[in-house]
Amino acid sequence: MVEILQRKLIWIIPSALLLLGAWSASFITFVQPKNEKPLSVSLIQGNIPQDLKWLTEYQIKTLQIYVDLSRNEWGRDLIVWPESSIPLFQSDIPDFLKMMDQKAKQTGSAWVTGIPYWDLKESEQVGQPMYYNSMMASGADSSGLYKKQRLVPFGEYIPLSGFLSWVLPALQNDPAMAGFSRGDSDQKPFKIKNHQLAAAVCYEVAYPNLTRRNAINSDFLVTVSNDAWFTGTAGPQQHLQMVQMRAKENGRWFIRATNTGVTAFIDHNGHIVKQAPMDQQAVLRGDLPAMQGETLYTRLSDWPILIFSLLLLIVGWIYRPKHIDVSFKSRR
């Protein structure tokens, strides 16, 4: 009996210490606002139906919707359009992008949008089209390009497509069928009016360490998404909860612009400050304070929990149950 009790304590004590440490750390302030005026931000939710979003005949209509929704927002510090809100490659609409950049500069605004990006120079070098699911920033004192790093299998690329050429030859022969390429892991944050804005596209926020790397040396975070695929399910709300967790882990405000919802402002503690209604066109306005300092997770990444897990495995091996000889004697 004593041995059984000792074995239970072996697991209860480290588990209690872990919970106590996490609870104690919640009372420590690791980050604080910078002594600067928050940015005024407008998040644009276009609510474009998924079955129309990529139709050629609906592309101009989509652009017009976002232009109209943004009409009264120029003059604010930052305007954000969601993932692939521009359903065309940047190389297809240079005049439109130039017009938007000029409008932003004239009104003193920064403009960030989701857009498919065709890297023409890189495509020439490697001899194949290099497409990226990306975000780009332009406008007043603002610039930057972010290429999505974690892609969705079968949604944004076909795994092992080279081995499937005999099944799906179009993947090899038609550039229009090529999937997105993966962005580099060392991309810099956007420059937004002397601030650093770290980016994440769609389900990249499901990866804590990826968001952590992007958030280093940033003042705040932005993510864009299109959750129209999951309309009528718990998907959009679950996705929002992931963003809340990433905000808490990194001690940074997170702004989230989506096509159909949930568009929201999330503070550095992971609390939702404002959110737009789902499945309708909306403009969500709010203020975005810059934060400074590093949380424990930003500094240490996943190493503490990995080391703790390793120690538990070692303890479990040392105090594993001894071999018990189980034998049964026949009863007469």
Coordinates of C-alpha atoms in Angstrom, one line a residue:
M1 CA 0.0 0.0 0.0
V2 CA 2.8 2.4 0.9
E3 CA 4.5 1.7 -2.4
I4 CA 1.3 2.4 -4.4
L5 CA 0.9 5.7 -2.4
Q6 CA 4.5 6.7 -3.2
R7 CA 4.0 6.1 -6.9
K8 CA 0.9 8.3 -6.9
L9 CA 2.8 11.1 -5.2
I10 CA 5.5 10.8 -7.9
W11 CA 2.9 12.0 -10.4
I12 CA 0.8 14.3 -8.2
I13 CA 3.8 16.4 -7.0
P14 CA 5.2 17.5 -10.5
S15 CA 1.7 18.0 -11.9
A16 CA 0.8 20.3 -8.9
L17 CA 4.1 22.2 -9.3
L18 CA 3.3 22.7 -13.0
L19 CA -0.1 24.1 -12.3
L20 CA 1.1 26.2 -9.4
G21 CA 3.9 27.7 -11.6
A22 CA 1.5 28.5 -14.4
W23 CA -1.0 30.1 -12.0
S24 CA 1.8 32.2 -10.4
A25 CA 3.2 33.3 -13.7
S26 CA -0.3 34.7 -14.6
F27 CA 0.2 37.4 -12.0
I28 CA 3.5 38.6 -13.5
T29 CA 3.5 41.5 -15.9
F30 CA 5.9 40.7 -18.8
V31 CA 4.7 43.4 -21.3
Q32 CA 3.4 46.9 -21.2
P33 CA 2.1 49.5 -23.6
K34 CA 4.5 51.8 -25.3
N35 CA 4.1 55.5 -24.5
E36 CA 2.6 56.2 -27.9
K37 CA -0.8 57.0 -29.3
P38 CA -2.6 53.9 -30.5
L39 CA -3.2 53.4 -34.2
S40 CA -6.7 53.9 -35.4
V41 CA -7.6 50.8 -37.4
S42 CA -10.5 49.7 -39.7
L43 CA -11.0 46.0 -40.5
I44 CA -13.1 45.4 -43.6
Q45 CA -15.4 42.3 -43.8
G46 CA -16.6 41.9 -47.4
N47 CA -18.8 38.7 -46.9
I48 CA -18.1 37.4 -50.4
P49 CA -19.9 34.0 -50.9
Q50 CA -17.4 31.1 -51.3
D51 CA -19.1 29.9 -54.4
L52 CA -18.7 33.3 -56.1
K53 CA -15.3 34.3 -54.7
W54 CA -13.1 32.9 -57.4
L55 CA -15.4 33.3 -60.4
T56 CA -13.8 35.4 -63.1
E57 CA -17.0 37.3 -63.7
Y58 CA -17.2 38.2 -60.0
Q59 CA -13.7 39.5 -59.6
I60 CA -14.4 43.2 -60.4
K61 CA -17.6 43.0 -58.2
T62 CA -15.4 41.8 -55.3
L63 CA -13.0 44.6 -55.7
Q64 CA -15.8 47.1 -55.8
I65 CA -17.4 45.8 -52.6
Y66 CA -14.1 46.3 -50.7
V67 CA -13.5 49.7 -52.3
D68 CA -17.0 50.8 -51.3
L69 CA -16.7 49.5 -47.7
S70 CA -13.4 51.4 -47.3
R71 CA -14.6 54.6 -48.8
N72 CA -15.2 56.3 -45.4
E73 CA -12.2 54.8 -43.7
W74 CA -9.4 56.6 -45.5
G75 CA -7.6 58.9 -43.1
R76 CA -7.4 56.3 -40.4
D77 CA -4.0 55.0 -39.6
L78 CA -4.5 51.4 -40.9
I79 CA -7.1 49.7 -43.1
V80 CA -7.0 45.9 -43.4
W81 CA -8.6 43.7 -46.0
P82 CA -8.9 39.9 -45.4
E83 CA -7.2 36.9 -47.0
S84 CA -7.4 36.8 -50.8
S85 CA -9.9 39.8 -50.7
I86 CA -8.2 40.6 -54.0
P87 CA -8.9 37.4 -56.0
L88 CA -6.2 38.3 -58.7
F89 CA -2.5 38.1 -58.8
Q90 CA -0.7 41.4 -58.2
S91 CA 0.7 41.1 -61.7
D92 CA -2.8 41.2 -63.2
I93 CA -3.9 44.5 -61.6
P94 CA -0.9 46.9 -61.3
D95 CA -3.1 49.9 -62.0
F96 CA -5.6 49.0 -59.2
L97 CA -2.8 48.5 -56.7
K98 CA -1.1 51.8 -57.7
M99 CA -4.5 53.6 -57.3
M100 CA -5.0 52.1 -53.8
D101 CA -1.4 53.0 -52.8
Q102 CA -1.8 56.6 -54.0
K103 CA -5.2 56.9 -52.2
A104 CA -3.6 55.6 -49.0
K105 CA -0.7 58.0 -49.2
Q106 CA -2.9 61.0 -50.0
T107 CA -5.1 60.4 -46.9
G108 CA -2.2 59.4 -44.6
S109 CA -3.3 55.8 -44.2
A110 CA -1.6 52.4 -44.4
W111 CA -3.3 49.7 -46.3
V112 CA -2.8 45.9 -45.7
T113 CA -4.5 43.3 -47.9
G114 CA -4.5 39.6 -48.6
I115 CA -3.6 38.8 -52.2
P116 CA -2.2 35.9 -54.3
Y117 CA 1.3 36.9 -55.2
W118 CA 3.1 35.6 -58.3
D119 CA 6.9 36.1 -57.9
L120 CA 7.8 36.6 -61.6
K121 CA 11.6 37.0 -61.0
E122 CA 11.8 33.8 -58.9
S123 CA 9.6 31.9 -61.4
E124 CA 12.1 32.7 -64.1
Q125 CA 15.0 31.6 -62.0
V126 CA 13.6 28.2 -61.1
G127 CA 11.8 27.6 -64.4
Q128 CA 8.3 27.1 -62.9
P129 CA 5.5 29.4 -61.5
M130 CA 6.0 30.4 -57.9
Y131 CA 2.7 31.4 -56.4
Y132 CA 2.2 32.6 -52.8
N133 CA -0.8 33.2 -50.6
S134 CA 0.4 36.5 -49.3
M135 CA -0.3 39.8 -47.6
M136 CA 1.1 43.1 -48.7
A137 CA 1.3 46.5 -47.1
S138 CA 1.5 49.9 -48.8
G139 CA 0.5 53.5 -48.3
A140 CA 1.8 56.3 -46.0
D141 CA 5.1 55.3 -44.4
S142 CA 4.2 51.6 -44.8
S143 CA 5.6 48.7 -46.8
G144 CA 6.1 45.0 -46.7
L145 CA 5.2 41.6 -48.2
Y146 CA 4.5 38.4 -46.3
K147 CA 4.3 35.0 -47.9
K148 CA 2.4 32.3 -46.1
Q149 CA 4.7 29.7 -44.6
R150 CA 2.4 26.9 -43.5
L151 CA 0.1 25.7 -46.3
V152 CA -3.1 23.7 -46.1
P153 CA -2.6 20.2 -47.8
F154 CA -4.9 19.7 -50.8
G155 CA -6.4 23.2 -50.2
E156 CA -3.3 25.2 -51.2
Y157 CA -0.9 22.5 -52.5
I158 CA -1.0 18.8 -53.4
P159 CA 1.4 16.7 -51.2
L160 CA 3.8 14.5 -53.2
S161 CA 2.4 16.0 -56.4
G162 CA 5.5 14.8 -58.3
F163 CA 4.6 11.2 -57.6
L164 CA 1.0 11.8 -58.7
S165 CA 1.8 13.0 -62.1
W166 CA 0.5 9.8 -63.7
V167 CA -2.8 10.3 -61.9
L168 CA -3.1 14.1 -62.2
P169 CA -1.0 15.1 -65.2
A170 CA -2.7 18.6 -65.2
L171 CA -0.7 19.4 -62.1
Q172 CA 2.5 19.1 -64.1
N173 CA 1.5 20.5 -67.4
D174 CA -0.8 23.4 -66.6
P175 CA 0.7 26.4 -64.6
A176 CA -2.8 27.5 -63.6
M177 CA -3.1 24.2 -61.7
A178 CA 0.1 24.7 -59.7
G179 CA -0.3 25.1 -55.9
F180 CA 1.0 27.8 -53.7
S181 CA 4.7 27.7 -52.6
R182 CA 5.9 28.0 -49.1
G183 CA 7.2 31.4 -47.9
D184 CA 10.6 31.7 -46.1
S185 CA 10.8 31.4 -42.4
D186 CA 12.8 34.6 -41.8
Q187 CA 10.4 37.2 -43.2
K188 CA 10.4 40.6 -41.6
P189 CA 7.3 42.3 -40.1
F190 CA 5.4 45.0 -42.0
K191 CA 6.6 48.5 -41.5
I192 CA 3.4 50.5 -40.5
K193 CA 4.1 54.1 -39.6
N194 CA 7.3 53.4 -37.6
H195 CA 5.8 50.3 -36.1
Q196 CA 6.4 46.6 -36.7
L197 CA 3.3 44.6 -37.6
A198 CA 3.8 40.9 -37.6
A199 CA 1.6 38.8 -39.9
A200 CA -0.1 35.4 -40.1
V201 CA -2.3 34.1 -42.8
C202 CA -5.3 32.0 -41.9
Y203 CA -4.5 28.7 -40.1
E204 CA -0.9 29.7 -39.4
V205 CA -2.2 30.9 -36.1
A206 CA -2.7 27.2 -35.2
Y207 CA 1.1 26.9 -34.9
P208 CA 2.3 28.6 -31.6
N209 CA 6.0 28.6 -32.4
L210 CA 5.5 30.0 -35.9
T211 CA 3.4 32.9 -34.6
R212 CA 6.0 33.3 -31.9
R213 CA 8.9 33.6 -34.4
N214 CA 6.9 36.1 -36.5
A215 CA 6.0 38.2 -33.4
I216 CA 9.6 38.7 -32.2
N217 CA 10.5 42.4 -32.3
S218 CA 6.9 43.3 -33.3
D219 CA 4.6 45.9 -31.7
F220 CA 1.3 44.1 -32.6
L221 CA 0.0 41.3 -34.8
V222 CA -2.4 40.9 -37.7
T223 CA -4.0 37.9 -39.2
V224 CA -6.3 37.6 -42.2
S225 CA -8.5 34.7 -43.1
N226 CA -11.4 33.4 -45.2
D227 CA -13.5 31.1 -43.1
A228 CA -16.4 31.1 -45.6
W229 CA -15.6 27.4 -46.1
F230 CA -16.9 26.7 -42.6
T231 CA -20.1 28.8 -42.6
G232 CA -22.7 27.2 -40.3
T233 CA -20.1 25.3 -38.2
A234 CA -18.0 26.0 -35.1
G235 CA -14.9 26.4 -37.3
P236 CA -14.8 30.3 -37.3
Q237 CA -15.2 30.4 -33.5
Q238 CA -12.6 27.8 -33.0
H239 CA -10.2 29.7 -35.3
L240 CA -10.8 32.9 -33.3
Q241 CA -9.9 31.0 -30.1
M242 CA -6.6 30.1 -31.6
V243 CA -5.9 33.7 -32.3
Q244 CA -6.8 34.6 -28.7
M245 CA -4.3 32.1 -27.4
R246 CA -1.5 33.4 -29.7
A247 CA -2.2 36.9 -28.4
K248 CA -1.9 35.8 -24.8
E249 CA 1.3 33.8 -25.5
N250 CA 3.1 36.7 -27.1
G251 CA 1.7 39.6 -25.1
R252 CA 0.6 41.5 -28.3
W253 CA -2.7 42.8 -29.5
F254 CA -4.0 40.8 -32.5
I255 CA -6.2 42.3 -35.1
R256 CA -8.1 39.8 -37.3
A257 CA -9.7 40.7 -40.6
T258 CA -11.9 38.0 -42.2
N259 CA -14.1 37.6 -45.2
T260 CA -17.2 36.4 -43.4
G261 CA -16.2 36.4 -39.7
V262 CA -15.1 36.5 -37.0
T263 CA -13.4 39.9 -37.6
A264 CA -12.1 41.1 -34.2
F265 CA -9.8 43.1 -32.0
I266 CA -8.0 41.0 -29.4
D267 CA -5.9 42.5 -26.6
H268 CA -2.5 41.3 -25.3
N269 CA -4.3 39.1 -22.7
G270 CA -6.3 37.2 -25.3
H271 CA -9.5 39.0 -24.5
I272 CA -11.9 40.0 -27.4
V273 CA -12.3 43.8 -27.2
K274 CA -14.5 44.2 -30.3
Q275 CA -15.9 41.8 -32.9
A276 CA -18.1 42.2 -36.0
P277 CA -21.2 40.2 -36.7
M278 CA -20.7 37.1 -38.8
D279 CA -21.9 36.5 -42.4
Q280 CA -22.6 40.1 -43.3
Q281 CA -20.7 43.0 -44.7
A282 CA -19.1 45.1 -41.9
V283 CA -16.5 47.6 -41.0
L284 CA -15.0 47.2 -37.5
R285 CA -13.2 50.2 -36.1
G286 CA -10.8 50.2 -33.1
D287 CA -7.6 51.4 -31.6
L288 CA -4.4 49.3 -31.6
P289 CA -1.8 50.0 -28.9
A290 CA 1.8 49.1 -29.4
M291 CA 3.2 46.7 -26.8
Q292 CA 6.8 46.2 -25.6
G293 CA 8.5 43.5 -23.6
E294 CA 8.6 39.7 -23.9
T295 CA 6.5 37.0 -22.3
L296 CA 8.1 33.8 -21.0
Y297 CA 6.8 31.9 -24.1
T298 CA 8.4 34.5 -26.5
R299 CA 11.7 34.1 -24.7
L300 CA 11.7 30.3 -24.1
S301 CA 9.5 28.9 -26.8
D302 CA 8.3 25.3 -26.1
W303 CA 11.5 24.3 -24.3
P304 CA 10.1 24.4 -20.7
I305 CA 7.3 22.0 -21.5
L306 CA 9.5 19.8 -23.6
I307 CA 12.1 19.5 -20.8
F308 CA 9.3 18.9 -18.2
S309 CA 7.8 16.2 -20.4
L310 CA 11.2 14.5 -20.7
L311 CA 11.7 14.6 -16.9
L312 CA 8.3 13.0 -16.5
L313 CA 9.3 10.2 -18.9
I314 CA 12.5 9.7 -16.9
V315 CA 10.6 9.6 -13.6
G316 CA 8.1 7.2 -15.1
W317 CA 10.9 4.9 -16.2
I318 CA 12.7 4.9 -12.8
Y319 CA 9.5 4.3 -10.9
R320 CA 7.8 2.0 -13.4
P321 CA 5.9 -1.0 -11.9
K322 CA 8.1 -3.9 -11.0
H323 CA 7.6 -7.2 -12.8
I324 CA 4.9 -9.2 -11.1
D325 CA 4.9 -12.9 -11.4
V326 CA 1.4 -13.9 -12.0
S327 CA 0.7 -17.6 -11.7
F328 CA -2.4 -19.5 -10.9
K329 CA -2.4 -22.7 -9.0
S330 CA -5.1 -25.1 -9.9
R331 CA -7.6 -25.5 -7.3
R332 CA -8.9 -28.9 -6.4

